[in-house]
Short mmCIF file of C-alpha atoms and ligand atoms in Angstrom, two decimals:
data_model
loop_
_atom_site.label_atom_id
_atom_site.label_comp_id
_atom_site.label_asym_id
_atom_site.label_seq_id
_atom_site.Cartn_x
_atom_site.Cartn_y
_atom_site.Cartn_z
CA UNK V 1 7.34 5.19 -56.43
CA UNK V 2 7.51 1.91 -54.59
CA UNK V 3 8.97 -1.02 -56.50
CA UNK V 4 6.48 -3.74 -57.21
CA UNK V 5 8.54 -6.41 -55.42
CA UNK V 6 8.56 -4.18 -52.33
CA UNK V 7 4.82 -3.83 -52.51
CA UNK V 8 4.46 -7.61 -52.88
CA UNK V 9 6.67 -8.22 -49.89
CA UNK V 10 4.83 -5.82 -47.58
CA UNK V 11 1.37 -6.81 -48.72
CA UNK V 12 2.06 -10.51 -48.23
CA UNK V 13 3.51 -9.77 -44.81
CA UNK V 14 0.36 -7.85 -43.87
CA UNK V 15 -1.92 -10.55 -45.20
CA UNK V 16 -0.10 -13.20 -43.21
CA UNK V 17 0.06 -11.27 -39.97
CA UNK V 18 -3.31 -9.53 -39.81
CA UNK V 19 -5.36 -10.71 -42.78
CA UNK V 20 -5.25 -7.25 -44.31
CA UNK V 21 -5.61 -7.16 -48.07
CA UNK V 22 -3.89 -4.08 -49.35
CA UNK V 23 -5.09 -3.18 -52.84
CA UNK V 24 -2.48 -1.81 -55.23
CA UNK V 25 -4.17 1.58 -55.34
CA UNK V 26 -3.50 1.98 -51.61
CA UNK V 27 0.28 2.20 -51.99
CA UNK V 28 0.09 5.76 -50.76
CA UNK V 29 -1.10 4.38 -47.40
CA UNK V 30 2.10 2.41 -47.08
CA UNK V 31 4.07 5.52 -47.79
CA UNK V 32 2.19 7.78 -45.40
CA UNK V 33 2.07 5.32 -42.52
CA UNK V 34 5.45 3.63 -42.77
CA UNK V 35 7.64 6.65 -43.44
CA UNK V 36 7.18 7.91 -39.86
CA UNK V 37 8.33 4.49 -38.60
CA UNK V 38 11.46 4.80 -40.73
CA UNK V 39 12.15 8.26 -39.32
CA UNK V 40 11.56 7.10 -35.77
CA UNK V 41 14.23 4.47 -36.31
CA UNK V 42 16.70 6.98 -37.64
CA UNK V 43 16.28 5.90 -41.25
CA UNK V 44 15.76 8.43 -43.95
CA UNK V 45 13.53 6.71 -46.44
CA UNK V 46 10.88 4.07 -46.71
CA UNK V 47 13.27 2.11 -48.94
CA UNK V 48 15.77 1.84 -46.10
CA UNK V 49 13.03 0.58 -43.81
CA UNK V 50 11.98 -2.05 -46.34
CA UNK V 51 15.60 -3.11 -46.66
CA UNK V 52 15.68 -3.63 -42.91
CA UNK V 53 12.50 -5.69 -43.06
CA UNK V 54 13.97 -7.85 -45.79
CA UNK V 55 17.33 -8.38 -44.09
CA UNK V 56 16.49 -8.88 -40.46
CA UNK V 57 12.68 -9.31 -40.25
CA UNK V 58 12.77 -8.40 -36.60
CA UNK V 59 9.58 -9.25 -34.79
CA UNK V 60 9.08 -5.85 -33.15
CA UNK V 61 9.46 -4.03 -36.46
CA UNK V 62 7.04 -6.36 -38.21
CA UNK V 63 4.53 -5.86 -35.40
CA UNK V 64 4.93 -2.12 -35.60
CA UNK V 65 4.35 -2.17 -39.35
CA UNK V 66 1.31 -4.42 -39.02
CA UNK V 67 -0.24 -2.19 -36.36
CA UNK V 68 0.53 0.96 -38.31
CA UNK V 69 -1.40 -0.37 -41.29
CA UNK V 70 -4.63 -1.02 -39.36
CA UNK V 71 -7.50 1.40 -39.75
CA UNK V 72 -8.77 2.25 -36.29
CA UNK V 73 -11.59 4.63 -36.97
CA UNK V 74 -14.49 4.17 -34.60
CA UNK V 75 -17.22 6.14 -32.96
CA UNK V 76 -19.70 5.85 -30.18
CA UNK V 77 -23.00 4.13 -31.06
CA UNK V 78 -21.73 3.74 -34.62
CA UNK V 79 -24.70 3.52 -37.01
CA UNK V 80 -27.07 3.65 -33.99
CA UNK V 81 -29.30 0.84 -35.24
CA UNK V 82 -27.14 -2.10 -34.03
CA UNK V 83 -27.12 -0.61 -30.55
CA UNK V 84 -30.90 -0.22 -30.61
CA UNK V 85 -31.18 -3.84 -31.71
CA UNK V 86 -28.85 -4.89 -28.92
CA UNK V 87 -30.98 -3.07 -26.37
CA UNK V 88 -34.43 -3.89 -27.74
CA UNK V 89 -34.08 -7.40 -29.17
CA UNK V 90 -30.88 -9.13 -28.16
CA UNK V 91 -30.79 -8.22 -24.47
CA UNK V 92 -34.46 -8.92 -23.71
CA UNK V 93 -34.13 -12.35 -25.32
CA UNK V 94 -30.94 -13.16 -23.43
CA UNK V 95 -32.24 -11.86 -20.12
CA UNK V 96 -35.12 -14.27 -20.47
CA UNK V 97 -33.16 -17.29 -21.63
CA UNK V 98 -30.28 -16.81 -19.17
CA UNK V 99 -32.48 -15.90 -16.21
CA UNK V 100 -31.31 -19.03 -14.37
CA UNK V 101 -27.58 -18.40 -14.56
CA UNK V 102 -27.75 -14.61 -14.73
CA UNK V 103 -24.52 -14.51 -16.66
CA UNK V 104 -23.70 -12.92 -20.04
CA UNK V 105 -20.51 -12.60 -22.02
CA UNK V 106 -20.13 -10.05 -24.82
CA UNK V 107 -17.14 -9.83 -27.14
CA UNK V 108 -16.08 -6.84 -29.21
CA UNK V 109 -13.66 -8.59 -31.52
CA UNK V 110 -12.20 -5.47 -33.15
CA UNK V 111 -12.61 -3.01 -30.32
CA UNK V 112 -10.15 -0.41 -31.54
CA UNK V 113 -10.06 2.61 -29.20
CA UNK V 114 -13.03 1.42 -27.15
CA UNK V 115 -16.02 3.34 -28.45
CA UNK V 116 -17.95 0.17 -29.26
CA UNK V 117 -17.51 -1.70 -25.95
CA UNK V 118 -18.05 1.52 -24.01
CA UNK V 119 -21.28 2.20 -25.91
CA UNK V 120 -22.49 -1.25 -24.84
CA UNK V 121 -21.39 -0.63 -21.27
CA UNK V 122 -23.35 2.64 -21.23
CA UNK V 123 -26.47 0.86 -22.49
CA UNK V 124 -26.13 -1.71 -19.72
CA UNK V 125 -25.52 0.99 -17.12
CA UNK V 126 -28.62 2.86 -18.23
CA UNK V 127 -30.74 -0.22 -17.57
CA UNK V 128 -28.97 -1.18 -14.38
CA UNK V 129 -32.19 -1.62 -12.42
CA UNK V 130 -33.20 -4.58 -14.60
CA UNK V 131 -29.78 -6.15 -14.34
CA UNK V 132 -29.43 -6.41 -10.59
CA UNK V 133 -27.67 -9.65 -9.70
CA UNK V 134 -26.41 -10.22 -13.24
CA UNK V 135 -22.80 -10.86 -14.04
CA UNK V 136 -22.12 -9.28 -17.43
CA UNK V 137 -18.70 -9.34 -18.98
CA UNK V 138 -17.64 -7.18 -21.92
CA UNK V 139 -14.36 -8.18 -23.51
CA UNK V 140 -12.72 -5.87 -26.05
CA UNK V 141 -9.90 -7.26 -28.18
CA UNK V 142 -7.82 -5.91 -31.02
CA UNK V 143 -4.62 -6.77 -32.84
CA UNK V 144 -3.16 -3.35 -32.09
CA UNK V 145 -1.67 -2.73 -28.66
CA UNK V 146 -1.64 0.97 -29.33
CA UNK V 147 -5.41 1.27 -29.68
CA UNK V 148 -5.96 -0.99 -26.68
CA UNK V 149 -3.79 1.26 -24.53
CA UNK V 150 -5.93 4.19 -25.55
CA UNK V 151 -9.12 2.22 -24.98
CA UNK V 152 -8.02 1.29 -21.46
CA UNK V 153 -7.34 4.92 -20.59
CA UNK V 154 -10.80 5.81 -21.83
CA UNK V 155 -9.52 9.22 -22.93
CA UNK V 156 -11.15 10.79 -25.97
CA UNK V 157 -10.66 14.00 -27.89
CA UNK V 158 -13.34 16.65 -28.21
CA UNK V 159 -13.80 15.49 -31.78
CA UNK V 160 -14.27 11.85 -30.77
CA UNK V 161 -16.88 12.55 -28.09
CA UNK V 162 -18.94 14.47 -30.61
CA UNK V 163 -19.28 11.58 -33.00
CA UNK V 164 -22.32 9.54 -32.06
CA UNK V 165 -22.43 10.32 -28.36
CA UNK V 166 -25.56 12.17 -27.19
CA UNK V 167 -24.69 15.18 -25.05
CA UNK V 168 -26.73 13.83 -22.12
CA UNK V 169 -24.46 10.78 -22.00
CA UNK V 170 -21.35 12.95 -22.18
CA UNK V 171 -22.57 14.89 -19.16
CA UNK V 172 -23.46 11.73 -17.30
CA UNK V 173 -20.50 9.49 -17.99
CA UNK V 174 -17.47 11.63 -18.84
CA UNK V 175 -15.10 13.88 -16.96
CA UNK V 176 -13.15 16.67 -18.52
CA UNK V 177 -9.36 16.24 -18.28
CA UNK V 178 -7.70 19.27 -19.82
CA UNK V 179 -8.56 19.20 -23.52
CA UNK V 180 -9.72 15.60 -23.31
CA UNK V 181 -12.70 13.70 -21.99
CA UNK V 182 -12.33 10.59 -19.86
CA UNK V 183 -15.02 7.99 -19.48
CA UNK V 184 -16.00 7.48 -15.85
CA UNK V 185 -14.60 4.59 -13.85
CA UNK V 186 -18.00 2.98 -13.42
CA UNK V 187 -18.17 2.48 -17.21
CA UNK V 188 -14.48 1.82 -17.69
CA UNK V 189 -14.52 -0.98 -15.14
CA UNK V 190 -17.27 -2.79 -17.03
CA UNK V 191 -14.94 -3.53 -19.96
CA UNK V 192 -11.75 -5.55 -20.02
CA UNK V 193 -9.26 -5.43 -22.87
CA UNK V 194 -6.87 -7.96 -24.30
CA UNK V 195 -4.65 -8.13 -27.34
CA UNK V 196 -5.96 -10.75 -29.74
CA UNK V 197 -5.47 -11.52 -33.42
CA UNK V 198 -8.53 -12.82 -35.24
CA UNK V 199 -6.30 -15.07 -37.31
CA UNK V 200 -5.27 -17.01 -34.19
CA UNK V 201 -7.01 -19.94 -32.56
CA UNK V 202 -10.17 -19.05 -30.62
CA UNK V 203 -9.91 -22.05 -28.33
CA UNK V 204 -8.96 -20.16 -25.16
CA UNK V 205 -11.58 -17.42 -25.38
CA UNK V 206 -14.53 -19.28 -23.91
CA UNK V 207 -18.05 -18.80 -25.23
CA UNK V 208 -19.96 -15.60 -25.91
CA UNK V 209 -23.66 -14.81 -26.04
CA UNK V 210 -23.10 -11.85 -28.33
CA UNK V 211 -20.21 -11.02 -30.63
CA UNK V 212 -19.63 -7.63 -32.19
CA UNK V 213 -17.29 -8.05 -35.14
CA UNK V 214 -17.82 -4.78 -36.89
CA UNK V 215 -15.84 -3.08 -39.60
CA UNK V 216 -12.90 -5.44 -39.60
CA UNK V 217 -13.91 -8.25 -41.99
CA UNK V 218 -14.04 -5.68 -44.79
CA UNK V 219 -10.25 -5.64 -44.76
CA UNK V 220 -9.95 -9.43 -45.24
CA UNK V 221 -10.29 -11.67 -48.28
CA UNK V 222 -13.17 -14.09 -48.71
CA UNK V 223 -11.37 -17.13 -47.27
CA UNK V 224 -10.24 -15.27 -44.16
CA UNK V 225 -13.76 -13.88 -43.62
CA UNK V 226 -15.16 -17.40 -43.79
CA UNK V 227 -12.56 -18.75 -41.39
CA UNK V 228 -13.11 -16.02 -38.83
CA UNK V 229 -16.90 -16.32 -38.93
CA UNK V 230 -16.83 -20.09 -38.67
CA UNK V 231 -14.50 -19.90 -35.69
CA UNK V 232 -16.92 -17.43 -34.12
CA UNK V 233 -19.87 -19.72 -34.68
CA UNK V 234 -18.21 -22.30 -32.48
CA UNK V 235 -18.10 -19.83 -29.58
CA UNK V 236 -21.75 -18.83 -29.78
CA UNK V 237 -24.56 -20.95 -28.32
CA UNK V 238 -27.49 -21.69 -30.62
CA UNK V 239 -29.48 -18.74 -29.32
CA UNK V 240 -26.57 -16.28 -29.47
CA UNK V 241 -26.06 -13.30 -31.75
CA UNK V 242 -23.55 -11.72 -34.07
CA UNK V 243 -23.28 -8.10 -35.18
CA UNK V 244 -21.40 -7.09 -38.31
CA UNK V 245 -20.66 -3.64 -39.75
CA UNK V 246 -22.94 -1.85 -42.18
CA UNK V 247 -20.81 -2.82 -45.20
CA UNK V 248 -20.42 -6.46 -44.14
CA UNK V 249 -22.54 -9.56 -44.57
CA UNK V 250 -22.46 -13.34 -44.21
CA UNK V 251 -24.12 -13.87 -47.57
CA UNK V 252 -21.83 -15.83 -49.85
CA UNK V 253 -19.32 -16.19 -47.01
CA UNK V 254 -20.82 -18.68 -44.59
CA UNK V 255 -24.15 -20.32 -43.91
CA UNK V 256 -23.32 -20.72 -40.24
CA UNK V 257 -25.02 -17.39 -39.55
CA UNK V 258 -28.27 -16.03 -40.94
CA UNK V 259 -29.16 -12.39 -41.41
CA UNK V 260 -32.09 -11.49 -39.20
CA UNK V 261 -34.81 -10.32 -41.58
CA UNK V 262 -35.30 -6.60 -41.60
CA UNK V 263 -32.72 -5.97 -38.83
CA UNK V 264 -29.61 -4.74 -40.57
CA UNK V 265 -26.32 -5.76 -39.09
CA UNK V 266 -27.77 -8.48 -36.85
CA UNK V 267 -27.15 -12.19 -37.48
CA UNK V 268 -28.34 -15.27 -35.68
CA UNK V 269 -27.18 -18.85 -35.73
CA UNK V 270 -30.42 -20.18 -37.13
CA UNK V 271 -33.73 -19.10 -38.56
CA UNK V 272 -35.22 -19.80 -35.15
CA UNK V 273 -34.19 -16.36 -33.91
CA UNK V 274 -36.53 -14.80 -36.39
CA UNK V 275 -39.34 -16.33 -34.38
CA UNK V 276 -37.92 -14.84 -31.21
CA UNK V 277 -38.12 -11.45 -32.84
CA UNK V 278 -41.67 -11.76 -34.08
CA UNK V 279 -42.62 -12.97 -30.62
CA UNK V 280 -40.91 -9.99 -29.00
CA UNK V 281 -42.60 -7.61 -31.38
CA UNK V 282 -45.99 -9.18 -30.76
CA UNK V 283 -45.59 -9.21 -26.99
CA UNK J 1 -37.70 21.18 -46.34
CA UNK J 2 -36.85 21.90 -42.71
CA UNK J 3 -35.80 25.38 -41.67
CA UNK J 4 -32.72 26.18 -39.62
CA UNK J 5 -31.91 29.49 -37.99
CA UNK J 6 -28.16 29.96 -37.70
CA UNK J 7 -27.32 32.36 -34.88
CA UNK J 8 -23.74 33.58 -34.68
CA UNK J 9 -22.10 36.99 -34.57
CA UNK J 10 -19.41 35.80 -36.96
CA UNK J 11 -20.37 36.14 -40.56
CA UNK J 12 -17.79 33.53 -41.52
CA UNK J 13 -19.18 30.92 -39.13
CA UNK J 14 -22.69 31.60 -40.42
CA UNK J 15 -21.45 31.08 -43.93
CA UNK J 16 -19.70 27.80 -43.11
CA UNK J 17 -22.74 26.51 -41.22
CA UNK J 18 -25.03 27.59 -44.04
CA UNK J 19 -23.00 25.68 -46.58
CA UNK J 20 -23.01 22.47 -44.54
CA UNK J 21 -26.69 22.70 -43.68
CA UNK J 22 -27.82 23.56 -47.20
CA UNK J 23 -26.10 20.41 -48.37
CA UNK J 24 -28.12 18.56 -45.74
CA UNK J 25 -31.23 20.09 -47.28
CA UNK J 26 -32.13 22.76 -44.76
CA UNK J 27 -33.65 26.11 -45.56
CA UNK J 28 -31.34 28.60 -43.82
CA UNK J 29 -32.06 31.88 -42.05
CA UNK J 30 -29.42 33.85 -40.23
CA UNK J 31 -29.28 36.05 -37.15
CA UNK J 32 -26.27 37.90 -35.74
CA UNK J 33 -27.23 37.94 -32.06
CA UNK J 34 -29.81 36.61 -29.59
CA UNK J 35 -32.22 39.52 -29.92
CA UNK J 36 -32.13 39.34 -33.69
CA UNK J 37 -32.79 35.60 -33.42
CA UNK J 38 -35.67 36.06 -30.98
CA UNK J 39 -37.33 38.57 -33.31
CA UNK J 40 -36.96 36.15 -36.20
CA UNK J 41 -38.46 33.32 -34.15
CA UNK J 42 -41.43 35.46 -33.12
CA UNK J 43 -42.11 35.98 -36.81
CA UNK J 44 -41.85 32.30 -37.69
CA UNK J 45 -40.53 29.46 -35.57
CA UNK J 46 -37.78 27.50 -37.33
CA UNK J 47 -37.52 23.72 -36.96
CA UNK J 48 -34.05 24.02 -35.51
CA UNK J 49 -31.75 26.71 -34.14
CA UNK J 50 -27.98 26.40 -34.34
CA UNK J 51 -26.87 28.69 -31.56
CA UNK J 52 -23.63 30.42 -30.60
CA UNK J 53 -23.11 31.38 -26.96
CA UNK J 54 -21.06 34.58 -26.85
CA UNK J 55 -22.74 37.33 -28.87
CA UNK J 56 -23.37 41.04 -28.38
CA UNK J 57 -26.81 42.42 -27.38
CA UNK J 58 -28.20 39.07 -26.18
CA UNK J 59 -26.14 35.93 -25.66
CA UNK J 60 -27.16 32.43 -26.65
CA UNK J 61 -28.21 31.25 -23.22
CA UNK J 62 -30.43 34.29 -22.62
CA UNK J 63 -31.93 33.81 -26.06
CA UNK J 64 -32.68 30.16 -25.28
CA UNK J 65 -34.37 31.01 -21.98
CA UNK J 66 -36.44 33.71 -23.66
CA UNK J 67 -37.32 31.44 -26.58
CA UNK J 68 -38.58 28.65 -24.35
CA UNK J 69 -40.93 31.16 -22.66
CA UNK J 70 -42.27 32.47 -25.97
CA UNK J 71 -45.46 31.05 -27.43
CA UNK J 72 -44.51 28.07 -29.63
CA UNK J 73 -40.93 28.44 -28.41
CA UNK J 74 -40.68 24.95 -26.98
CA UNK J 75 -41.07 23.51 -30.47
CA UNK J 76 -37.74 24.30 -32.16
CA UNK J 77 -34.84 21.96 -31.53
CA UNK J 78 -31.95 23.99 -30.20
CA UNK J 79 -28.37 22.91 -30.82
CA UNK J 80 -25.66 25.00 -29.20
CA UNK J 81 -22.54 25.51 -31.27
CA UNK J 82 -19.89 27.33 -29.27
CA UNK J 83 -16.27 27.51 -28.18
CA UNK J 84 -17.48 27.22 -24.56
CA UNK J 85 -16.42 23.63 -24.07
CA UNK J 86 -16.46 22.97 -20.35
CA UNK J 87 -18.90 20.84 -18.43
CA UNK J 88 -20.46 23.74 -16.51
CA UNK J 89 -21.46 25.55 -19.70
CA UNK J 90 -22.74 22.34 -21.26
CA UNK J 91 -24.83 21.49 -18.20
CA UNK J 92 -26.21 25.03 -17.98
CA UNK J 93 -27.26 24.89 -21.64
CA UNK J 94 -28.98 21.53 -21.30
CA UNK J 95 -30.76 22.62 -18.10
CA UNK J 96 -32.02 25.69 -19.93
CA UNK J 97 -33.60 23.48 -22.55
CA UNK J 98 -30.99 22.95 -25.26
CA UNK J 99 -31.34 19.63 -27.09
CA UNK J 100 -27.76 19.12 -28.20
CA UNK J 101 -24.40 20.79 -27.89
CA UNK J 102 -21.57 21.18 -30.37
CA UNK J 103 -18.15 22.29 -29.22
CA UNK J 104 -16.30 24.36 -31.79
CA UNK J 105 -14.41 23.80 -33.97
CA UNK J 106 -17.02 21.82 -35.83
CA UNK J 107 -17.11 20.20 -39.23
CA UNK J 108 -19.72 18.65 -41.44
CA UNK J 109 -19.44 15.29 -39.72
CA UNK J 110 -20.09 16.65 -36.27
CA UNK J 111 -23.09 18.68 -37.40
CA UNK J 112 -24.48 15.71 -39.23
CA UNK J 113 -23.92 13.36 -36.30
CA UNK J 114 -25.59 15.77 -33.87
CA UNK J 115 -28.54 16.40 -36.18
CA UNK J 116 -29.02 12.65 -36.51
CA UNK J 117 -28.90 12.48 -32.72
CA UNK J 118 -31.86 14.82 -32.30
CA UNK J 119 -33.82 13.14 -35.07
CA UNK J 120 -33.51 15.87 -37.70
CA UNK J 121 -31.83 13.61 -40.25
C1 SAM G 1 -12.27 0.20 -38.19
S1 SAM G 1 -11.82 -0.51 -36.66
C2 SAM G 1 -13.42 -1.04 -36.07
C3 SAM G 1 -13.74 -0.53 -34.69
C4 SAM G 1 -15.15 -0.84 -34.21
N1 SAM G 1 -15.45 -2.25 -34.24
C5 SAM G 1 -16.17 -0.08 -35.05
O1 SAM G 1 -16.91 -0.69 -35.81
O2 SAM G 1 -16.25 1.13 -34.90
C6 SAM G 1 -11.01 -2.00 -37.15
C7 SAM G 1 -10.10 -2.59 -36.07
O3 SAM G 1 -9.78 -3.94 -36.40
C8 SAM G 1 -8.49 -4.22 -35.93
N2 SAM G 1 -7.95 -5.39 -36.63
C9 SAM G 1 -7.50 -5.47 -37.90
N3 SAM G 1 -7.06 -6.71 -38.17
C10 SAM G 1 -7.25 -7.44 -37.04
C11 SAM G 1 -6.99 -8.80 -36.70
N4 SAM G 1 -6.43 -9.65 -37.57
N5 SAM G 1 -7.30 -9.20 -35.45
C12 SAM G 1 -7.86 -8.35 -34.57
N6 SAM G 1 -8.13 -7.07 -34.84
C13 SAM G 1 -7.82 -6.61 -36.07
C14 SAM G 1 -7.73 -2.94 -36.20
O4 SAM G 1 -6.59 -2.82 -35.37
C15 SAM G 1 -8.80 -1.86 -35.92
O5 SAM G 1 -8.67 -1.34 -34.62
#
């Protein structure tokens, strides 16, 4: 059993470094994820590792612990609906309103191992004909270097390519590499990756027409959620869009974004976007 | 309730698949090889076929080709479920008219995800 002062120390460290709120009933997660780090460093027990944290608080160890405690689960076209909305509502609107500059920037703010940005890249590739002459950037960021390295390689297990990815798209956009499947270069090159912590300042990121911030706010407390969303609002033009995960919402967290009526997971900066949607549906 | 024909020469695999699919509310029938499956389909077309590749008497691919030529045989959704996990097998199956493809080993999540994919769930 972990001592309660140890739990306090680690959970406040995690909160400060990544925003993660670790409930008391998740102690077992600390044990299962940090014990291997102890072993890797030649220490026998988690207690010894915690002692090392307390004594030296070395940056690389703290980073390793923070990364180890992230939950990186992801799959292609997760929940389907947001990707349909992206294709059928968000893109058509943006293609119309940005027709002059022909430039779009999309940000996956918790990209994990790349399934989300790659799903978007595949959608864009599939409608390539309509996008001739457009400059579309997809940026994937995450706090964990480990998942970003995997995302960049674009290598997925047999299990991973069977979660959410239609077989036709596997045939079209993946190559078999031994036991693994690698996403083709034409898709891979559409996404760039960078390490970025959502708790940091957003001032150097530039602006984005669409932000996907899915299944990461659930790990934060209310204040952190509000801060992150309000920072995001500043990066999105008035006719831009935000996607959150199925278990996330802006309600009670910020009024800077509004849920788009009847379109789960999609948020706009004002009620005006609702008109865009009824117009699209009508036309 | 939708019906699913589980075609596999392994009794254990049929049992595992049955358990998962019954939980997803399918009415399950079983067949142990392609010929057996074809006979069953000629009696009554299921909504979906979960299909192994390597089986005695008639293999999965031959069954699929025969099914698609049978009257009403273009209706059922066919999902391969096999240890054949290379691109050439996958492509051959899709060209022959399979709707989805599961590479074994599978679990509940994969079956569910693939069935959502083809609009069954
Ligand atoms: C469950 S994954 C979500 C992946 C993908 N967006 C999806 O919905 O499938 C959550 C990701 O958020 C990342 N993460 C957690 N805290 C973060 C932070 N403070 N800044 C940036 N990324 C963070 C984790 O490393 C993890 O990869």
